[in-house]
Amino acid sequence: MGTRHNVVPQGGKVRKSTDRDESQEELILEAAKRVFFRKGYAAARMQEIADEAGANKALVHYYFRNKEKLFHHIFKSSFKAFWPSLESVFVGEPDVRQLLKALISLYVDLLEKMPYLPNFIITEINRDPEKVAGLIKETGIQPEKLMAVIGKAMSQNQMVKMDPRELILNTVGMCVFPVITRPLLGYMLWPDEGAYEKYLSGRKASLFAFVCRATGLEVDKN
Amino acid sequence: MGTRHNVVPQGGKVRKSTDRDESQEELILEAAKRVFFRKGYAAARMQEIADEAGANKALVHYYFRNKEKLFHHIFKSSFKAFWPSLESVFVGEPDVRQLLKALISLYVDLLEKMPYLPNFIITEINRDPEKVAGLIKETGIQPEKLMAVIGKAMSQNQMVKMDPRELILNTVGMCVFPVITRPLLGYMLWPDEGAYEKYLSGRKASLFAFVCRATGLEVDKN
DNA sequence: CTTTACTTTGACCAAATGGTTAAACTAAAT
DNA sequence: ATTTAGTTTAACCATTTGGTCAAAGTAAAG
């Protein structure tokens, strides 16, 4: 198979990158991601990953020592992705309404692109909770900021008082649930061809309206 | 091991039941349920099931031919359980408010007893959607009745108009999500000892209130 | 007691699977 | 050209795992 090498001259002894259009290491990583996503850890096979990456099984081990390490690698980045970058929303004075809108929007978009993510994470949460605990600290994820904004709005009577954590859970739960049960919904609630997709397209707005009503925020504003 | 046999005299050649305090077949089934619940199909081991049932591995195959059939057996009954018996709520004239209250109550109670159920079902939905399709028809589950009551209440302006399916999804989703993400929540949102359990105990009421507000129903009534 | 029919077990098997190793290969550096 | 260091492969291995089988066990029926 055609192997072209690009040179990135550097000091020291670093030569490393035998980059192709896309390095094998990266191809393997992407293949592994796909396989782990659709099969889960236990059912995923190193051979299948190798095949899908167009590589040898031993090469997979060469780059990522073993199955567990390879999985950890992927899980880590996936887990981070599941904490959508809400940072951008926090610029300027944070408005609860906009914040919730952004939260829903971010999750709906993310889940449309990566519908396997929730089930993947959930499976691993149950398989090895200890690991996830460590991961959380590594990633430095902290929902405190989000909760603070919500809590403040509640104390100022801008919205119905409730446990901010519960509001977040409810919101994210409603975003995620239709995605993880999608195969079922196609049979049970949206049997018509394309009906589910149609529902999805309007979900962002209807979900936001639902949350607004539940929290006492204005549904429409500007 | 002590093997006592009870006799249930019968006509014909039926002798069958070598019932003990609890027949081996049932013990195996229960063990399999536990193992499948916590490991998922792929990671579950026939040996582990046998061990946990205090039986021989070959015996497991004797009763349930193979892993797939054993799993199917369990999945079928579990899947049915996940459709809580709302029938009891339909006696008399169905009131939407009471119906939603019952739906939430049923799910919260069910999930407290069987927290592994959702993840178990979700995993299988993704592993073999075809099978689930057939299963749904077998079980004869039909959410139509529930949806009809909701739809009627909406057309009578007793509550905010929206897609009844979406309301059901939202409601069930909020019930289920905290359960499937429980291991995570312990670390992230309710780190204090016993704090999550405390939250759970009040969830039934707060969830119902949330849904009432979102749908425009009265939170308190009688 | 003997037969009958179900139950239980230990030994065994073929296939799959994660992982290893030594050798071949490739391209940059000397 | 030779060395050097990372890359790739084929062959191989040990273990696990789902599954089988023939033999032994057991209680009720004849």
PDB file of C-alpha atoms in Angstrom, chain B:
ATOM      1  CA  MET B   1     -26.673 -31.425  47.814  1.00  0.00           C
ATOM      2  CA  GLY B   2     -30.000 -32.107  49.417  1.00  0.00           C
ATOM      3  CA  THR B   3     -32.526 -33.025  46.788  1.00  0.00           C
ATOM      4  CA  ARG B   4     -36.079 -33.415  47.949  1.00  0.00           C
ATOM      5  CA  HIS B   5     -38.828 -34.078  45.507  1.00  0.00           C
ATOM      6  CA  ASN B   6     -42.435 -33.161  45.857  1.00  0.00           C
ATOM      7  CA  VAL B   7     -45.021 -35.111  43.988  1.00  0.00           C
ATOM      8  CA  VAL B   8     -47.847 -33.529  42.144  1.00  0.00           C
ATOM      9  CA  PRO B   9     -49.862 -36.548  41.012  1.00  0.00           C
ATOM     10  CA  GLN B  10     -51.325 -36.080  37.627  1.00  0.00           C
ATOM     11  CA  GLY B  11     -52.937 -37.977  34.814  1.00  0.00           C
ATOM     12  CA  GLY B  12     -50.969 -38.741  31.713  1.00  0.00           C
ATOM     13  CA  LYS B  13     -47.238 -39.153  31.766  1.00  0.00           C
ATOM     14  CA  VAL B  14     -46.479 -35.723  33.200  1.00  0.00           C
ATOM     15  CA  ARG B  15     -44.152 -36.182  36.093  1.00  0.00           C
ATOM     16  CA  LYS B  16     -41.732 -33.425  35.406  1.00  0.00           C
ATOM     17  CA  SER B  17     -41.499 -31.156  38.393  1.00  0.00           C
ATOM     18  CA  THR B  18     -38.606 -32.194  40.526  1.00  0.00           C
ATOM     19  CA  ASP B  19     -39.394 -29.095  42.504  1.00  0.00           C
ATOM     20  CA  ARG B  20     -37.172 -28.215  45.337  1.00  0.00           C
ATOM     21  CA  ASP B  21     -37.748 -25.275  47.583  1.00  0.00           C
ATOM     22  CA  GLU B  22     -36.969 -23.510  44.346  1.00  0.00           C
ATOM     23  CA  SER B  23     -36.386 -25.520  41.192  1.00  0.00           C
ATOM     24  CA  GLN B  24     -33.012 -25.378  39.520  1.00  0.00           C
ATOM     25  CA  GLU B  25     -34.566 -24.028  36.358  1.00  0.00           C
ATOM     26  CA  GLU B  26     -35.868 -21.050  38.255  1.00  0.00           C
ATOM     27  CA  LEU B  27     -32.620 -20.558  40.125  1.00  0.00           C
ATOM     28  CA  ILE B  28     -30.778 -20.483  36.834  1.00  0.00           C
ATOM     29  CA  LEU B  29     -33.228 -18.024  35.407  1.00  0.00           C
ATOM     30  CA  GLU B  30     -32.834 -15.695  38.351  1.00  0.00           C
ATOM     31  CA  ALA B  31     -29.069 -15.973  38.310  1.00  0.00           C
ATOM     32  CA  ALA B  32     -29.028 -15.287  34.591  1.00  0.00           C
ATOM     33  CA  LYS B  33     -31.188 -12.264  35.129  1.00  0.00           C
ATOM     34  CA  ARG B  34     -28.807 -10.847  37.688  1.00  0.00           C
ATOM     35  CA  VAL B  35     -25.745 -11.521  35.579  1.00  0.00           C
ATOM     36  CA  PHE B  36     -27.221 -10.195  32.359  1.00  0.00           C
ATOM     37  CA  PHE B  37     -28.477  -7.133  34.169  1.00  0.00           C
ATOM     38  CA  ARG B  38     -25.157  -6.104  35.526  1.00  0.00           C
ATOM     39  CA  LYS B  39     -22.922  -7.298  32.679  1.00  0.00           C
ATOM     40  CA  GLY B  40     -24.989  -7.024  29.541  1.00  0.00           C
ATOM     41  CA  TYR B  41     -25.240  -9.747  26.959  1.00  0.00           C
ATOM     42  CA  ALA B  42     -21.721  -9.712  25.590  1.00  0.00           C
ATOM     43  CA  ALA B  43     -19.896  -9.556  28.904  1.00  0.00           C
ATOM     44  CA  ALA B  44     -22.106 -12.098  30.646  1.00  0.00           C
ATOM     45  CA  ARG B  45     -20.569 -15.558  30.980  1.00  0.00           C
ATOM     46  CA  MET B  46     -22.497 -18.806  31.011  1.00  0.00           C
ATOM     47  CA  GLN B  47     -20.084 -20.058  33.651  1.00  0.00           C
ATOM     48  CA  GLU B  48     -20.832 -17.126  35.907  1.00  0.00           C
ATOM     49  CA  ILE B  49     -24.529 -17.737  35.536  1.00  0.00           C
ATOM     50  CA  ALA B  50     -24.079 -21.385  36.414  1.00  0.00           C
ATOM     51  CA  ASP B  51     -21.940 -20.547  39.418  1.00  0.00           C
ATOM     52  CA  GLU B  52     -24.370 -17.971  40.689  1.00  0.00           C
ATOM     53  CA  ALA B  53     -27.189 -20.478  40.353  1.00  0.00           C
ATOM     54  CA  GLY B  54     -25.146 -23.124  42.125  1.00  0.00           C
ATOM     55  CA  ALA B  55     -25.452 -25.322  39.081  1.00  0.00           C
ATOM     56  CA  ASN B  56     -23.372 -26.981  36.434  1.00  0.00           C
ATOM     57  CA  LYS B  57     -22.723 -25.098  33.226  1.00  0.00           C
ATOM     58  CA  ALA B  58     -24.087 -27.965  31.154  1.00  0.00           C
ATOM     59  CA  LEU B  59     -27.289 -27.761  33.131  1.00  0.00           C
ATOM     60  CA  VAL B  60     -27.806 -24.210  32.030  1.00  0.00           C
ATOM     61  CA  HIS B  61     -27.588 -25.402  28.441  1.00  0.00           C
ATOM     62  CA  TYR B  62     -29.875 -28.287  29.209  1.00  0.00           C
ATOM     63  CA  TYR B  63     -32.661 -25.966  30.250  1.00  0.00           C
ATOM     64  CA  PHE B  64     -32.066 -23.107  27.870  1.00  0.00           C
ATOM     65  CA  ARG B  65     -30.362 -24.561  24.824  1.00  0.00           C
ATOM     66  CA  ASN B  66     -27.940 -21.645  24.364  1.00  0.00           C
ATOM     67  CA  LYS B  67     -26.965 -18.190  25.530  1.00  0.00           C
ATOM     68  CA  GLU B  68     -29.084 -16.360  23.017  1.00  0.00           C
ATOM     69  CA  LYS B  69     -32.248 -18.255  23.964  1.00  0.00           C
ATOM     70  CA  LEU B  70     -31.623 -17.782  27.658  1.00  0.00           C
ATOM     71  CA  PHE B  71     -31.137 -14.102  27.118  1.00  0.00           C
ATOM     72  CA  HIS B  72     -34.214 -13.808  24.970  1.00  0.00           C
ATOM     73  CA  HIS B  73     -36.239 -15.422  27.723  1.00  0.00           C
ATOM     74  CA  ILE B  74     -35.083 -12.851  30.236  1.00  0.00           C
ATOM     75  CA  PHE B  75     -35.259  -9.897  27.935  1.00  0.00           C
ATOM     76  CA  LYS B  76     -38.818 -10.670  27.033  1.00  0.00           C
ATOM     77  CA  SER B  77     -40.111 -10.619  30.572  1.00  0.00           C
ATOM     78  CA  SER B  78     -37.972  -7.613  31.468  1.00  0.00           C
ATOM     79  CA  PHE B  79     -39.239  -5.708  28.506  1.00  0.00           C
ATOM     80  CA  LYS B  80     -42.802  -6.362  29.525  1.00  0.00           C
ATOM     81  CA  ALA B  81     -42.067  -5.147  33.042  1.00  0.00           C
ATOM     82  CA  PHE B  82     -40.847  -1.900  31.598  1.00  0.00           C
ATOM     83  CA  TRP B  83     -44.311  -1.260  30.305  1.00  0.00           C
ATOM     84  CA  PRO B  84     -45.839  -0.663  33.691  1.00  0.00           C
ATOM     85  CA  SER B  85     -49.317  -1.957  34.176  1.00  0.00           C
ATOM     86  CA  LEU B  86     -51.172   1.253  33.610  1.00  0.00           C
ATOM     87  CA  GLU B  87     -54.319  -0.739  33.045  1.00  0.00           C
ATOM     88  CA  SER B  88     -55.306  -0.281  36.656  1.00  0.00           C
ATOM     89  CA  VAL B  89     -55.327   3.456  36.159  1.00  0.00           C
ATOM     90  CA  PHE B  90     -57.737   3.234  33.291  1.00  0.00           C
ATOM     91  CA  VAL B  91     -60.661   2.088  35.413  1.00  0.00           C
ATOM     92  CA  GLY B  92     -63.444   4.626  35.629  1.00  0.00           C
ATOM     93  CA  GLU B  93     -63.203   7.855  33.688  1.00  0.00           C
ATOM     94  CA  PRO B  94     -59.534   8.473  32.908  1.00  0.00           C
ATOM     95  CA  ASP B  95     -58.263  11.773  34.268  1.00  0.00           C
ATOM     96  CA  VAL B  96     -55.075  13.034  32.600  1.00  0.00           C
ATOM     97  CA  ARG B  97     -53.718  14.468  35.765  1.00  0.00           C
ATOM     98  CA  GLN B  98     -54.137  11.238  37.683  1.00  0.00           C
ATOM     99  CA  LEU B  99     -52.825   9.323  34.726  1.00  0.00           C
ATOM    100  CA  LEU B 100     -49.584  11.264  34.557  1.00  0.00           C
ATOM    101  CA  LYS B 101     -49.251  11.046  38.313  1.00  0.00           C
ATOM    102  CA  ALA B 102     -49.654   7.289  38.115  1.00  0.00           C
ATOM    103  CA  LEU B 103     -47.238   7.003  35.215  1.00  0.00           C
ATOM    104  CA  ILE B 104     -44.529   8.829  37.114  1.00  0.00           C
ATOM    105  CA  SER B 105     -45.241   6.957  40.298  1.00  0.00           C
ATOM    106  CA  LEU B 106     -45.117   3.599  38.568  1.00  0.00           C
ATOM    107  CA  TYR B 107     -41.843   4.327  36.829  1.00  0.00           C
ATOM    108  CA  VAL B 108     -40.130   5.795  39.846  1.00  0.00           C
ATOM    109  CA  ASP B 109     -41.119   2.803  41.931  1.00  0.00           C
ATOM    110  CA  LEU B 110     -40.194   0.319  39.234  1.00  0.00           C
ATOM    111  CA  LEU B 111     -36.824   1.921  38.662  1.00  0.00           C
ATOM    112  CA  GLU B 112     -36.038   2.032  42.324  1.00  0.00           C
ATOM    113  CA  LYS B 113     -36.505  -1.707  42.456  1.00  0.00           C
ATOM    114  CA  MET B 114     -34.884  -2.461  39.114  1.00  0.00           C
ATOM    115  CA  PRO B 115     -32.369   0.260  38.341  1.00  0.00           C
ATOM    116  CA  TYR B 116     -30.545  -1.961  35.874  1.00  0.00           C
ATOM    117  CA  LEU B 117     -33.596  -2.402  33.675  1.00  0.00           C
ATOM    118  CA  PRO B 118     -33.242   0.671  31.458  1.00  0.00           C
ATOM    119  CA  ASN B 119     -29.618   0.171  30.582  1.00  0.00           C
ATOM    120  CA  PHE B 120     -30.281  -3.487  29.980  1.00  0.00           C
ATOM    121  CA  ILE B 121     -33.083  -2.742  27.564  1.00  0.00           C
ATOM    122  CA  ILE B 122     -31.284   0.105  25.865  1.00  0.00           C
ATOM    123  CA  THR B 123     -28.258  -2.046  25.233  1.00  0.00           C
ATOM    124  CA  GLU B 124     -30.371  -4.752  23.666  1.00  0.00           C
ATOM    125  CA  ILE B 125     -32.365  -2.276  21.613  1.00  0.00           C
ATOM    126  CA  ASN B 126     -29.133  -1.292  19.967  1.00  0.00           C
ATOM    127  CA  ARG B 127     -27.726  -4.787  19.754  1.00  0.00           C
ATOM    128  CA  ASP B 128     -30.653  -6.294  17.926  1.00  0.00           C
ATOM    129  CA  PRO B 129     -33.443  -3.872  16.989  1.00  0.00           C
ATOM    130  CA  GLU B 130     -35.097  -6.475  14.766  1.00  0.00           C
ATOM    131  CA  LYS B 131     -35.728  -8.763  17.688  1.00  0.00           C
ATOM    132  CA  VAL B 132     -37.262  -5.974  19.712  1.00  0.00           C
ATOM    133  CA  ALA B 133     -39.622  -5.223  16.876  1.00  0.00           C
ATOM    134  CA  GLY B 134     -40.965  -8.760  16.988  1.00  0.00           C
ATOM    135  CA  LEU B 135     -41.122  -8.675  20.739  1.00  0.00           C
ATOM    136  CA  ILE B 136     -43.311  -5.608  20.780  1.00  0.00           C
ATOM    137  CA  LYS B 137     -45.886  -7.334  18.642  1.00  0.00           C
ATOM    138  CA  GLU B 138     -45.741 -10.420  20.854  1.00  0.00           C
ATOM    139  CA  THR B 139     -46.337  -8.470  24.034  1.00  0.00           C
ATOM    140  CA  GLY B 140     -49.284  -6.661  22.531  1.00  0.00           C
ATOM    141  CA  ILE B 141     -48.188  -3.447  24.173  1.00  0.00           C
ATOM    142  CA  GLN B 142     -49.981  -0.419  22.808  1.00  0.00           C
ATOM    143  CA  PRO B 143     -49.483   3.079  24.107  1.00  0.00           C
ATOM    144  CA  GLU B 144     -52.484   4.238  22.109  1.00  0.00           C
ATOM    145  CA  LYS B 145     -54.827   4.310  25.069  1.00  0.00           C
ATOM    146  CA  LEU B 146     -52.530   6.524  27.077  1.00  0.00           C
ATOM    147  CA  MET B 147     -52.020   8.832  24.154  1.00  0.00           C
ATOM    148  CA  ALA B 148     -55.728   9.033  23.467  1.00  0.00           C
ATOM    149  CA  VAL B 149     -56.489  10.284  26.957  1.00  0.00           C
ATOM    150  CA  ILE B 150     -53.772  12.898  26.726  1.00  0.00           C
ATOM    151  CA  GLY B 151     -54.815  13.952  23.264  1.00  0.00           C
ATOM    152  CA  LYS B 152     -58.408  14.366  24.361  1.00  0.00           C
ATOM    153  CA  ALA B 153     -57.463  16.519  27.328  1.00  0.00           C
ATOM    154  CA  MET B 154     -55.452  18.740  25.025  1.00  0.00           C
ATOM    155  CA  SER B 155     -58.219  19.170  22.499  1.00  0.00           C
ATOM    156  CA  GLN B 156     -60.487  20.113  25.393  1.00  0.00           C
ATOM    157  CA  ASN B 157     -57.980  22.754  26.457  1.00  0.00           C
ATOM    158  CA  GLN B 158     -57.412  21.141  29.836  1.00  0.00           C
ATOM    159  CA  MET B 159     -53.716  21.315  29.173  1.00  0.00           C
ATOM    160  CA  VAL B 160     -51.150  22.865  26.856  1.00  0.00           C
ATOM    161  CA  LYS B 161     -51.297  21.465  23.343  1.00  0.00           C
ATOM    162  CA  MET B 162     -48.321  19.437  22.196  1.00  0.00           C
ATOM    163  CA  ASP B 163     -47.558  16.111  20.613  1.00  0.00           C
ATOM    164  CA  PRO B 164     -48.798  13.538  23.173  1.00  0.00           C
ATOM    165  CA  ARG B 165     -45.939  11.247  22.252  1.00  0.00           C
ATOM    166  CA  GLU B 166     -43.499  13.956  23.147  1.00  0.00           C
ATOM    167  CA  LEU B 167     -45.087  14.438  26.535  1.00  0.00           C
ATOM    168  CA  ILE B 168     -44.794  10.742  27.259  1.00  0.00           C
ATOM    169  CA  LEU B 169     -41.201  10.659  26.071  1.00  0.00           C
ATOM    170  CA  ASN B 170     -40.304  13.676  28.159  1.00  0.00           C
ATOM    171  CA  THR B 171     -41.940  12.253  31.241  1.00  0.00           C
ATOM    172  CA  VAL B 172     -40.460   8.791  30.985  1.00  0.00           C
ATOM    173  CA  GLY B 173     -37.128  10.259  30.013  1.00  0.00           C
ATOM    174  CA  MET B 174     -36.999  12.342  33.157  1.00  0.00           C
ATOM    175  CA  CYS B 175     -37.896   9.291  35.217  1.00  0.00           C
ATOM    176  CA  VAL B 176     -35.254   7.124  33.632  1.00  0.00           C
ATOM    177  CA  PHE B 177     -32.308   9.428  33.118  1.00  0.00           C
ATOM    178  CA  PRO B 178     -31.292   9.875  36.751  1.00  0.00           C
ATOM    179  CA  VAL B 179     -31.338   6.124  37.156  1.00  0.00           C
ATOM    180  CA  ILE B 180     -29.142   5.222  34.223  1.00  0.00           C
ATOM    181  CA  THR B 181     -26.646   7.932  35.072  1.00  0.00           C
ATOM    182  CA  ARG B 182     -26.697   7.209  38.768  1.00  0.00           C
ATOM    183  CA  PRO B 183     -23.055   6.167  39.141  1.00  0.00           C
ATOM    184  CA  LEU B 184     -22.075   9.455  37.579  1.00  0.00           C
ATOM    185  CA  LEU B 185     -24.384  11.585  39.671  1.00  0.00           C
ATOM    186  CA  GLY B 186     -22.905  10.222  42.841  1.00  0.00           C
ATOM    187  CA  TYR B 187     -19.640  11.835  41.840  1.00  0.00           C
ATOM    188  CA  MET B 188     -20.816  14.926  40.066  1.00  0.00           C
ATOM    189  CA  LEU B 189     -24.008  16.352  41.484  1.00  0.00           C
ATOM    190  CA  TRP B 190     -24.697  14.560  44.762  1.00  0.00           C
ATOM    191  CA  PRO B 191     -21.258  13.836  46.158  1.00  0.00           C
ATOM    192  CA  ASP B 192     -22.400  13.864  49.758  1.00  0.00           C
ATOM    193  CA  GLU B 193     -23.129  10.532  51.354  1.00  0.00           C
ATOM    194  CA  GLY B 194     -26.784   9.598  51.005  1.00  0.00           C
ATOM    195  CA  ALA B 195     -27.601  12.854  49.244  1.00  0.00           C
ATOM    196  CA  TYR B 196     -28.669  11.120  46.065  1.00  0.00           C
ATOM    197  CA  GLU B 197     -30.995   8.766  47.929  1.00  0.00           C
ATOM    198  CA  LYS B 198     -32.530  11.752  49.638  1.00  0.00           C
ATOM    199  CA  TYR B 199     -33.127  13.371  46.294  1.00  0.00           C
ATOM    200  CA  LEU B 200     -34.707  10.188  44.987  1.00  0.00           C
ATOM    201  CA  SER B 201     -37.226  10.086  47.782  1.00  0.00           C
ATOM    202  CA  GLY B 202     -38.662  13.426  46.768  1.00  0.00           C
ATOM    203  CA  ARG B 203     -38.387  12.898  43.062  1.00  0.00           C
ATOM    204  CA  LYS B 204     -41.853  11.523  42.538  1.00  0.00           C
ATOM    205  CA  ALA B 205     -43.485  14.704  43.774  1.00  0.00           C
ATOM    206  CA  SER B 206     -41.071  17.159  42.205  1.00  0.00           C
ATOM    207  CA  LEU B 207     -41.214  15.418  38.859  1.00  0.00           C
ATOM    208  CA  PHE B 208     -44.980  15.481  38.851  1.00  0.00           C
ATOM    209  CA  ALA B 209     -44.952  19.160  39.717  1.00  0.00           C
ATOM    210  CA  PHE B 210     -42.493  19.793  36.909  1.00  0.00           C
ATOM    211  CA  VAL B 211     -44.689  18.013  34.395  1.00  0.00           C
ATOM    212  CA  CYS B 212     -47.813  19.761  35.647  1.00  0.00           C
ATOM    213  CA  ARG B 213     -46.225  23.166  35.198  1.00  0.00           C
ATOM    214  CA  ALA B 214     -44.983  22.242  31.737  1.00  0.00           C
ATOM    215  CA  THR B 215     -48.401  21.012  30.669  1.00  0.00           C
ATOM    216  CA  GLY B 216     -50.468  23.658  32.387  1.00  0.00           C
ATOM    217  CA  LEU B 217     -52.155  21.271  34.768  1.00  0.00           C
ATOM    218  CA  GLU B 218     -52.760  22.188  38.380  1.00  0.00           C
ATOM    219  CA  VAL B 219     -49.901  21.039  40.564  1.00  0.00           C
ATOM    220  CA  ASP B 220     -52.019  20.704  43.696  1.00  0.00           C
ATOM    221  CA  LYS B 221     -55.597  19.663  43.547  1.00  0.00           C
ATOM    222  CA  ASN B 222     -56.834  17.325  46.249  1.00  0.00           C
TER     223      ASN B 222
END
